[in-house]
Short mmCIF file of C-alpha atoms in Angstrom, two decimals:
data_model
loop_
_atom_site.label_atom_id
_atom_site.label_comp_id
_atom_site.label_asym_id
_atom_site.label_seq_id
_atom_site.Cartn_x
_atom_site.Cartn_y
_atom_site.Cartn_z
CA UNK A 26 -32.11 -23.64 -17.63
CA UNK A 27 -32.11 -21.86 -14.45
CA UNK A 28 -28.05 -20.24 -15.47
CA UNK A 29 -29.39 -18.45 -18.78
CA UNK A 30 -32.46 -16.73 -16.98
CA UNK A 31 -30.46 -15.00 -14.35
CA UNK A 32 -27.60 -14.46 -16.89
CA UNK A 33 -29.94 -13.07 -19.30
CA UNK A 34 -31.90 -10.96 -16.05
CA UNK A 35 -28.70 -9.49 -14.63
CA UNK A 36 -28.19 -8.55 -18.68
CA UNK A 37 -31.94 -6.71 -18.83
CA UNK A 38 -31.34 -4.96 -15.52
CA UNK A 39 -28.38 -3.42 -16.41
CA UNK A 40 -29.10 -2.31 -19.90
CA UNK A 41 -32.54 -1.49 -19.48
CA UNK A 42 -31.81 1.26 -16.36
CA UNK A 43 -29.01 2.11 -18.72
CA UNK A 44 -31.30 2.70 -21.57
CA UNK A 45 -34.21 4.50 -19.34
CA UNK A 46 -31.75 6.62 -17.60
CA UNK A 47 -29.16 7.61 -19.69
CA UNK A 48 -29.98 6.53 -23.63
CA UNK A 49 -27.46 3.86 -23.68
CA UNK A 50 -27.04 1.36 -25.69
CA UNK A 51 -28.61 -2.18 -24.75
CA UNK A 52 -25.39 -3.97 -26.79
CA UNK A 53 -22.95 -2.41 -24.07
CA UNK A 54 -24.10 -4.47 -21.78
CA UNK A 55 -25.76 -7.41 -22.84
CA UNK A 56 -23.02 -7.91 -25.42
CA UNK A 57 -20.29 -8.49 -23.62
CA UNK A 58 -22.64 -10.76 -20.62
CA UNK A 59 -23.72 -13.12 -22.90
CA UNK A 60 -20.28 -13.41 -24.65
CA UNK A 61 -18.41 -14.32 -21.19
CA UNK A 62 -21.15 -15.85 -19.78
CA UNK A 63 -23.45 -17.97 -21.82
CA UNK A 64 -20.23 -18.33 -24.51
CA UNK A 65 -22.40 -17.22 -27.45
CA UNK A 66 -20.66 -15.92 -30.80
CA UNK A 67 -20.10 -12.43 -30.46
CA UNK A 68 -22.05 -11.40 -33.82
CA UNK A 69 -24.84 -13.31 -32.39
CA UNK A 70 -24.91 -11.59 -29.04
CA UNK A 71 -24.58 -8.42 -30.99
CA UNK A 72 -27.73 -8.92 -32.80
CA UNK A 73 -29.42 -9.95 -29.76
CA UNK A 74 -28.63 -7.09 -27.85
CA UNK A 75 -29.60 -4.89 -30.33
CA UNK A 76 -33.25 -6.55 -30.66
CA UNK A 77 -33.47 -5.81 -26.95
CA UNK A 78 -32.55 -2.38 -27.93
CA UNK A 79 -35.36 -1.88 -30.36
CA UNK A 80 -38.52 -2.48 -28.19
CA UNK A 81 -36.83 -0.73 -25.02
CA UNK A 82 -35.53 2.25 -26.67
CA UNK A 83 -39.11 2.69 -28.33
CA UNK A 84 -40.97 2.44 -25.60
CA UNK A 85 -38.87 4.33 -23.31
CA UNK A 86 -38.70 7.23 -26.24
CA UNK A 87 -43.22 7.20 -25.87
CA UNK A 88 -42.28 7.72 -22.18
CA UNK A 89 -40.23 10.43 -22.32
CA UNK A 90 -42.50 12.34 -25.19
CA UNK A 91 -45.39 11.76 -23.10
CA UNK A 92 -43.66 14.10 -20.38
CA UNK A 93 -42.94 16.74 -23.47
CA UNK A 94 -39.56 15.73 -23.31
CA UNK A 95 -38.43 14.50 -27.05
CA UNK A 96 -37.44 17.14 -29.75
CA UNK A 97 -38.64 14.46 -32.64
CA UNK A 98 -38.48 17.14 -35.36
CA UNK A 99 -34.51 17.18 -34.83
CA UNK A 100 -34.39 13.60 -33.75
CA UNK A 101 -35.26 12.62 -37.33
CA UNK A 102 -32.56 14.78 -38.95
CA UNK A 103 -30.31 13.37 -36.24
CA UNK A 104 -30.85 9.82 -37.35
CA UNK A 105 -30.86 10.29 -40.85
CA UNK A 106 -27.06 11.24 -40.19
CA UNK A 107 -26.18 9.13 -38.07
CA UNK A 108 -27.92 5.85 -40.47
CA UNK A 109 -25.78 7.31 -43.40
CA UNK A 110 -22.73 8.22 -42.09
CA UNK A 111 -22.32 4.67 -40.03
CA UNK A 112 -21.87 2.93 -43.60
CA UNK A 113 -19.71 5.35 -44.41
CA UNK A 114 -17.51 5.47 -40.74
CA UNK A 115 -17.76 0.96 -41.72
CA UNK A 116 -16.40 1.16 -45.12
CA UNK A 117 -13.75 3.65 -44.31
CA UNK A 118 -12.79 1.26 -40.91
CA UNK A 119 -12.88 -1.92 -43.48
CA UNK A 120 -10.03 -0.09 -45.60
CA UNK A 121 -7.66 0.47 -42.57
CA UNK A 122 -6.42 -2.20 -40.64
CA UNK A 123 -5.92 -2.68 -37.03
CA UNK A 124 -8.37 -0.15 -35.87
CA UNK A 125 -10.18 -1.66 -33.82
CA UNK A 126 -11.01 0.08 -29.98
CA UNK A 127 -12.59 -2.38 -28.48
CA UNK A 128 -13.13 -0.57 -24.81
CA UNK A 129 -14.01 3.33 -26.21
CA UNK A 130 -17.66 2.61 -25.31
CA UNK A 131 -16.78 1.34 -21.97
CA UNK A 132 -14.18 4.11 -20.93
CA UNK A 133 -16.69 6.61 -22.63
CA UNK A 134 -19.46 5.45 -20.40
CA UNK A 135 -16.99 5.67 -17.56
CA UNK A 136 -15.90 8.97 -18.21
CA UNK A 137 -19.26 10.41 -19.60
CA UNK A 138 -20.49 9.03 -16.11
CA UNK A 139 -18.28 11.10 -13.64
CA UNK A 140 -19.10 14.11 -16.08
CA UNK A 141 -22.60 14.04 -14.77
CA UNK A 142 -22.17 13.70 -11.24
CA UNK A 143 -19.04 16.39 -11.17
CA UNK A 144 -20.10 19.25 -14.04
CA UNK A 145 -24.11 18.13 -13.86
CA UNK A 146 -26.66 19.45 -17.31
CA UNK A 147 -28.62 22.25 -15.97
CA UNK A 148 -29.76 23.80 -19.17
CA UNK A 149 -33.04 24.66 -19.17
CA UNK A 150 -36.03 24.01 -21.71
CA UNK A 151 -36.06 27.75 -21.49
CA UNK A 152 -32.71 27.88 -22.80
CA UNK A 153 -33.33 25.11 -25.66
CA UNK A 154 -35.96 27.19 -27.19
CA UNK A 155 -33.85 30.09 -27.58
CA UNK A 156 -32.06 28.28 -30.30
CA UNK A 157 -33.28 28.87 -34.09
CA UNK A 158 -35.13 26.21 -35.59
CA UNK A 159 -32.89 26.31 -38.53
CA UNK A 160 -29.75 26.44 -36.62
CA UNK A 161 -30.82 23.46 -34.54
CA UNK A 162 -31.40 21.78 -37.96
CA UNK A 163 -28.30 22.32 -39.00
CA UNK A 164 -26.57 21.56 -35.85
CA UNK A 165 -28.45 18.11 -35.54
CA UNK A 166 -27.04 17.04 -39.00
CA UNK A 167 -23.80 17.84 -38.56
CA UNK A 168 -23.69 16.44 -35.12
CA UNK A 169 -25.26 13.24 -36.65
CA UNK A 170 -22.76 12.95 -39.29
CA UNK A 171 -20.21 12.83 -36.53
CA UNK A 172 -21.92 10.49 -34.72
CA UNK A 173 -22.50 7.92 -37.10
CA UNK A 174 -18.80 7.84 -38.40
CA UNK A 175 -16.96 7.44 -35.19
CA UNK A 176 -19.99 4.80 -34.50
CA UNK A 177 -18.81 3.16 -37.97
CA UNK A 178 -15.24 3.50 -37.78
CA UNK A 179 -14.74 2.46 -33.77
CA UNK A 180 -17.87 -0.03 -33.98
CA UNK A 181 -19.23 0.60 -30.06
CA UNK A 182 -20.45 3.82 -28.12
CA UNK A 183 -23.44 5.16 -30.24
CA UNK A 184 -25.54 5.75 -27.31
CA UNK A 185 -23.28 7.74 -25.22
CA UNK A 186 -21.79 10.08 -28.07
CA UNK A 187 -25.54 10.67 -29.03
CA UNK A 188 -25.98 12.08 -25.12
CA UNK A 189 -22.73 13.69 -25.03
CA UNK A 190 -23.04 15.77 -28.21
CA UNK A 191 -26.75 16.06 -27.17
CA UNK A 192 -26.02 17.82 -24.15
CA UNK A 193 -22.77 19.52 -24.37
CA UNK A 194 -22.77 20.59 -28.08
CA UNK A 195 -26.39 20.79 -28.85
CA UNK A 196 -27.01 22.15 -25.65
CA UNK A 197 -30.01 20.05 -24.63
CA UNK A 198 -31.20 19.60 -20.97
CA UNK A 199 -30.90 16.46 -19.87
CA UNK A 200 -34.35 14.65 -19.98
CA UNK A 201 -34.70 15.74 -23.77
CA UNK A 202 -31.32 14.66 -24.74
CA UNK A 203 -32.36 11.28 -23.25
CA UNK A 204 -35.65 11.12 -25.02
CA UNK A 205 -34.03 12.31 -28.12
CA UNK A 206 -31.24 9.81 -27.52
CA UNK A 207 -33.54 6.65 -27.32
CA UNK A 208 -36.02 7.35 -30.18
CA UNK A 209 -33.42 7.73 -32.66
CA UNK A 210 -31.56 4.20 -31.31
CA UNK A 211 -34.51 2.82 -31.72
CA UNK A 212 -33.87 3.17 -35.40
CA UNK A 213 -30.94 2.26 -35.48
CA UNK A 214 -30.96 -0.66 -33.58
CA UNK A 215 -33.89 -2.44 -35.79
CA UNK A 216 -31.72 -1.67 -38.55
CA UNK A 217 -28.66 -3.36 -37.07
CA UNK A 218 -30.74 -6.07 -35.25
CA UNK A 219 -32.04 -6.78 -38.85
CA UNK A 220 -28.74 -7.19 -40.66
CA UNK A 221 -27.26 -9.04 -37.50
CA UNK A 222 -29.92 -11.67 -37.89
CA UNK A 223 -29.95 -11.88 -41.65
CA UNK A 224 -26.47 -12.32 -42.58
CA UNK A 225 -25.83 -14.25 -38.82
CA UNK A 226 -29.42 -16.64 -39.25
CA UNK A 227 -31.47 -16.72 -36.06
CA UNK A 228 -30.50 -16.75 -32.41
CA UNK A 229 -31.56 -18.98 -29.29
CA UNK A 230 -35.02 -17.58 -29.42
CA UNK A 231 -35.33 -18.30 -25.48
CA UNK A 232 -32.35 -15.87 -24.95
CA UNK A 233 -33.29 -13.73 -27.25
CA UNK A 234 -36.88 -13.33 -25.98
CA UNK A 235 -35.88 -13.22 -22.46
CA UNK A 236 -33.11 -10.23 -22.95
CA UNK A 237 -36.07 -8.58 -24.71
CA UNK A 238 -38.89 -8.69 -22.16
CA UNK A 239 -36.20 -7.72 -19.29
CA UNK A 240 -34.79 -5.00 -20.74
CA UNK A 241 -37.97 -3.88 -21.77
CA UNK A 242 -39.08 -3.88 -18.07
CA UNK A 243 -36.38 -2.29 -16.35
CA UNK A 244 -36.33 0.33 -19.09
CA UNK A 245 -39.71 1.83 -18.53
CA UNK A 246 -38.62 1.49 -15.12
CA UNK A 247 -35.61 3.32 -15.53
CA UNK A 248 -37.81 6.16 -18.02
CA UNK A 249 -40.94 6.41 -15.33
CA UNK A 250 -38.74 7.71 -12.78
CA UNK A 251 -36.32 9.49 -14.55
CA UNK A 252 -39.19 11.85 -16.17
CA UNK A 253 -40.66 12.68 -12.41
CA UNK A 254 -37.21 13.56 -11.06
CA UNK A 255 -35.52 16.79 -10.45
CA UNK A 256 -32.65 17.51 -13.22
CA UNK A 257 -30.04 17.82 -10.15
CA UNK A 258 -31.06 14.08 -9.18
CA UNK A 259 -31.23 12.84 -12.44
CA UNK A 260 -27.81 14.36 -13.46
CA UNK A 261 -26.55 12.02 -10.00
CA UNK A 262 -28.27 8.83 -10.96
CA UNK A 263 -27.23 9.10 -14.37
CA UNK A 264 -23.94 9.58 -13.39
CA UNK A 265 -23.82 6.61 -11.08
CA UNK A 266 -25.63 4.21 -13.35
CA UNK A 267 -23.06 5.17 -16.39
CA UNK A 268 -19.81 4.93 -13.97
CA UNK A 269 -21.19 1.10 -12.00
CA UNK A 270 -22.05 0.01 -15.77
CA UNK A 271 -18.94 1.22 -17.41
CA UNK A 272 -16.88 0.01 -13.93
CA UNK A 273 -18.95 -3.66 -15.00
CA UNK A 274 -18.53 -4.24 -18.51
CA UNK A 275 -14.98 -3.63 -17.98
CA UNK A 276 -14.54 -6.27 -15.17
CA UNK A 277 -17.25 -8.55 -17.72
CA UNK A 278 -14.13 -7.60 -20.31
CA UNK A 279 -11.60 -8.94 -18.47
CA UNK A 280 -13.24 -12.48 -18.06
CA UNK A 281 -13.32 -12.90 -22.02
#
């Protein structure tokens, strides 16, 4: 019994800082750990990680609007796109065959991580608010729409496209593109957890409650401090956390 707890622990560190920090996505990393690990179907795991998501990305999301740093009014329009255009990136992958990319989210949160410690986000709340309402509107669907289909058609990396189009199209600073990041996969991982369980029937629910509570924990962790620190630090541990993760699930890959 003692094997699944620290399997499931290492699991909830890792994607809990991941989602407190930096938005990701639980199902990055406790995916491919309980896969390798624990040998679990991968749909299963799938679901399960994305339950973890749920009550982490929520309450990380309260954390960071607390601190004034969530733009919920384009976070909605955001996730509307993303919801709709992620059956329609799925049912245009379904009709061509071997496409499949099984490591873009981990080379994207590889990547996306030495971004942030080399070219850090400095923009400025200042800087946010010089934006149009209307044009942010319209920039949030569009950016949404793009979102969801690659998220449909490649099947992994919703997370870190959210925080790269966040901050280097929508030009958010970097605490509000996490904030904005989380609430809306909070959405969207109760809607996948949902359908995972549903169509897959119920998982271990010792596992399943376990990966929950620890992701949960190390989540409002991860959001506590990253809403008190500077934007230079925060760019740095952002950028370490997203490069050791990526560097991890990719060595957790190779196992499978």
């Amino acid at each position: 019994m003692l094997y699944p707890v620290i399997i499931c622990l290492l699991a909830g560190i890792g994607a809990g800082l991941g989602t407190g920090f930096a938005g990701m996505s639980a199902a990055a990393v406790i995916s491919p750990m309980l896969i390798t690990f624990l040998h679990m179907p991968a749909y299963t795991a799938v679901g399960i990680a994305l339950a973890s998501d749920v009550l982490a990305s929520a309450a990380s999301a309260y954390t960071y609007h607390k601190n004034g740093n969530l733009d919920v009014r384009n976070g909605l329009i955001m996730m509307a796109s993303v919801l709709l255009f992620t059956m329609v990136g799925s049912w245009i992958s379904s009709l061509v065959p071997n496409t499949a990319m099984g490591g873009f989210s981990t080379v994207m949160t590889f990547f996306l991580g030495i971004k942030f410690i080399v070219k850090p986000v400095m923009t400025t709340k200042e800087t946010m608010g010089a934006v149009s309402a209307r044009k942010r509107a319209v920039q949030s669907a569009v950016c949404g729409m793009l979102v969801g289909f690659i998220c449909g058609f490649v099947g992994a990396g919703g997370g870190m496209m959210m925080l790269l189009v966040l901050t280097s199209v929508l030009g958010y600073e970097l605490k509000t593109a996490v904030g904005t990041s989380v609430f809306i996969m909070a959405f969207t991982a109760l809607t996948g957890s949902l359908s995972h369980f549903v169509i897959g029937g119920a998982p271990d629910p010792v596992v399943l409650g376990l990966c929950m509570l620890f992701t949960l924990v190390f989540a409002q962790i991860g959001a506590r401090i990253a809403n008190h620190s500077t934007p230079a630090t925060l760019n740095r541990v952002v950028g370490v956390i997203l490069v050791i993760l990526g560097g991890s699930i990719f060595a957790v890959n190779l196992l499978t």
